[in-house]
PDB file of C-alpha atoms in Angstrom:
ATOM      1  CA  MET A   1     -14.056  -9.066  -3.588  1.00 73.00           C
ATOM      2  CA  ASN A   2     -15.822  -6.436  -5.600  1.00 80.00           C
ATOM      3  CA  ASN A   3     -14.391  -4.785  -8.707  1.00 85.00           C
ATOM      4  CA  THR A   4     -13.405  -1.570  -6.924  1.00 88.00           C
ATOM      5  CA  THR A   5     -11.318  -3.482  -4.407  1.00 90.00           C
ATOM      6  CA  LYS A   6      -9.627  -5.476  -7.159  1.00 90.00           C
ATOM      7  CA  GLN A   7      -8.902  -2.306  -9.120  1.00 90.00           C
ATOM      8  CA  VAL A   8      -7.340  -0.565  -6.113  1.00 88.00           C
ATOM      9  CA  LEU A   9      -5.225  -3.619  -5.265  1.00 92.00           C
ATOM     10  CA  HIS A  10      -4.066  -3.868  -8.878  1.00 92.00           C
ATOM     11  CA  GLU A  11      -3.121  -0.169  -8.993  1.00 91.00           C
ATOM     12  CA  VAL A  12      -1.214  -0.390  -5.709  1.00 92.00           C
ATOM     13  CA  LEU A  13       0.642  -3.565  -6.732  1.00 94.00           C
ATOM     14  CA  THR A  14       1.547  -2.081 -10.107  1.00 95.00           C
ATOM     15  CA  ALA A  15       2.828   1.143  -8.513  1.00 94.00           C
ATOM     16  CA  ILE A  16       4.894  -0.775  -5.949  1.00 96.00           C
ATOM     17  CA  LEU A  17       6.406  -2.952  -8.667  1.00 96.00           C
ATOM     18  CA  LYS A  18       7.327   0.108 -10.729  1.00 96.00           C
ATOM     19  CA  MET A  19       8.999   1.781  -7.740  1.00 95.00           C
ATOM     20  CA  LEU A  20      10.902  -1.384  -6.820  1.00 96.00           C
ATOM     21  CA  HIS A  21      12.007  -2.112 -10.385  1.00 96.00           C
ATOM     22  CA  PRO A  22      15.299  -0.113 -10.241  1.00 95.00           C
ATOM     23  CA  PHE A  23      16.352  -2.176  -7.214  1.00 96.00           C
ATOM     24  CA  MET A  24      14.923  -5.581  -8.158  1.00 95.00           C
ATOM     25  CA  PRO A  25      14.597  -5.595 -11.958  1.00 95.00           C
ATOM     26  CA  TYR A  26      14.284  -9.322 -12.640  1.00 96.00           C
ATOM     27  CA  VAL A  27      11.814 -10.072  -9.861  1.00 96.00           C
ATOM     28  CA  THR A  28       9.575  -7.102 -10.623  1.00 95.00           C
ATOM     29  CA  GLU A  29       9.566  -7.878 -14.349  1.00 95.00           C
ATOM     30  CA  GLU A  30       8.507 -11.474 -13.673  1.00 96.00           C
ATOM     31  CA  ILE A  31       5.656 -10.394 -11.408  1.00 95.00           C
ATOM     32  CA  TYR A  32       4.625  -7.622 -13.819  1.00 95.00           C
ATOM     33  CA  GLN A  33       4.400 -10.114 -16.680  1.00 95.00           C
ATOM     34  CA  MET A  34       1.938 -12.206 -14.633  1.00 94.00           C
ATOM     35  CA  LEU A  35      -0.481  -9.302 -14.139  1.00 92.00           C
ATOM     36  CA  PRO A  36      -3.707  -9.593 -16.156  1.00 89.00           C
ATOM     37  CA  ILE A  37      -3.701  -5.875 -17.101  1.00 88.00           C
ATOM     38  CA  LYS A  38      -0.470  -4.052 -17.942  1.00 87.00           C
ATOM     39  CA  ASP A  39       0.338  -0.462 -18.956  1.00 87.00           C
ATOM     40  CA  SER A  40       2.920  -1.682 -21.460  1.00 91.00           C
ATOM     41  CA  GLU A  41       4.532  -4.916 -22.599  1.00 93.00           C
ATOM     42  CA  SER A  42       7.436  -4.499 -20.166  1.00 94.00           C
ATOM     43  CA  ILE A  43       7.785  -2.770 -16.811  1.00 93.00           C
ATOM     44  CA  MET A  44      11.009  -1.188 -18.109  1.00 92.00           C
ATOM     45  CA  ILE A  45       9.069   1.008 -20.528  1.00 93.00           C
ATOM     46  CA  ALA A  46       6.018   1.575 -18.307  1.00 93.00           C
ATOM     47  CA  SER A  47       5.516   5.062 -16.906  1.00 92.00           C
ATOM     48  CA  TYR A  48       6.746   5.653 -13.360  1.00 92.00           C
ATOM     49  CA  PRO A  49       4.026   6.407 -10.770  1.00 90.00           C
ATOM     50  CA  THR A  50       3.287  10.103 -10.274  1.00 89.00           C
ATOM     51  CA  TYR A  51       1.884  12.101  -7.374  1.00 87.00           C
ATOM     52  CA  ASN A  52      -1.861  12.601  -7.635  1.00 85.00           C
ATOM     53  CA  LYS A  53      -3.425  15.242  -5.388  1.00 87.00           C
ATOM     54  CA  LYS A  54      -6.816  13.478  -5.391  1.00 84.00           C
ATOM     55  CA  ASP A  55      -5.227  10.433  -3.700  1.00 80.00           C
ATOM     56  CA  VAL A  56      -4.531  12.392  -0.494  1.00 84.00           C
ATOM     57  CA  TYR A  57      -7.172  11.590   2.128  1.00 87.00           C
ATOM     58  CA  LYS A  58      -6.519  14.104   4.906  1.00 90.00           C
ATOM     59  CA  GLU A  59      -9.690  13.499   6.928  1.00 92.00           C
ATOM     60  CA  GLU A  60      -9.291   9.715   6.859  1.00 92.00           C
ATOM     61  CA  THR A  61      -5.618  10.026   7.792  1.00 92.00           C
ATOM     62  CA  GLU A  62      -6.495  12.132  10.838  1.00 95.00           C
ATOM     63  CA  LYS A  63      -9.134   9.581  11.937  1.00 96.00           C
ATOM     64  CA  LEU A  64      -6.664   6.725  11.586  1.00 96.00           C
ATOM     65  CA  GLU A  65      -4.019   8.620  13.569  1.00 96.00           C
ATOM     66  CA  LYS A  66      -6.527   9.065  16.417  1.00 97.00           C
ATOM     67  CA  VAL A  67      -7.313   5.346  16.406  1.00 97.00           C
ATOM     68  CA  LEU A  68      -3.596   4.510  16.468  1.00 97.00           C
ATOM     69  CA  GLU A  69      -3.058   6.912  19.377  1.00 97.00           C
ATOM     70  CA  ASP A  70      -5.845   5.127  21.300  1.00 97.00           C
ATOM     71  CA  ILE A  71      -4.267   1.743  20.606  1.00 97.00           C
ATOM     72  CA  VAL A  72      -0.883   2.952  21.854  1.00 97.00           C
ATOM     73  CA  ALA A  73      -2.511   4.422  24.977  1.00 96.00           C
ATOM     74  CA  ILE A  74      -4.318   1.146  25.725  1.00 94.00           C
ATOM     75  CA  ARG A  75      -1.144  -0.892  25.228  1.00 93.00           C
ATOM     76  CA  ASN A  76       0.817   1.445  27.498  1.00 94.00           C
ATOM     77  CA  LEU A  77      -1.915   1.202  30.121  1.00 94.00           C
ATOM     78  CA  LYS A  78      -1.808  -2.599  29.930  1.00 92.00           C
ATOM     79  CA  ALA A  79       1.988  -2.601  30.256  1.00 90.00           C
ATOM     80  CA  THR A  80       1.937  -0.166  33.171  1.00 93.00           C
ATOM     81  CA  ASN A  81      -0.635  -2.253  35.055  1.00 91.00           C
ATOM     82  CA  LYS A  82       1.027  -5.536  34.055  1.00 87.00           C
ATOM     83  CA  ILE A  83      -2.133  -6.883  32.422  1.00 87.00           C
ATOM     84  CA  THR A  84      -1.331 -10.040  30.485  1.00 84.00           C
ATOM     85  CA  LYS A  85      -3.198 -11.745  27.712  1.00 80.00           C
ATOM     86  CA  THR A  86      -5.336 -14.606  28.986  1.00 74.00           C
ATOM     87  CA  ALA A  87      -6.502 -17.496  26.867  1.00 52.00           C
TER      88      ALA A  87
END
């Protein structure tokens, strides 16, 4: 994995932990303490994730929605024609 991938994964994990903390405080604190880079010494005093306009990828979202529509269409076609998976 390259550094960009690791950074994105770390940011996503940290944000998820912060959002889950009110519901699962002990578990999220334990996981947060194991992270190599932390915003603060405890997740309880770390800043809550905020909305960032630059993290909205409209074009990529539209492309992914088209791919998902194609997948659904193919699966429906397979089901309609009773095509089964063969080994």
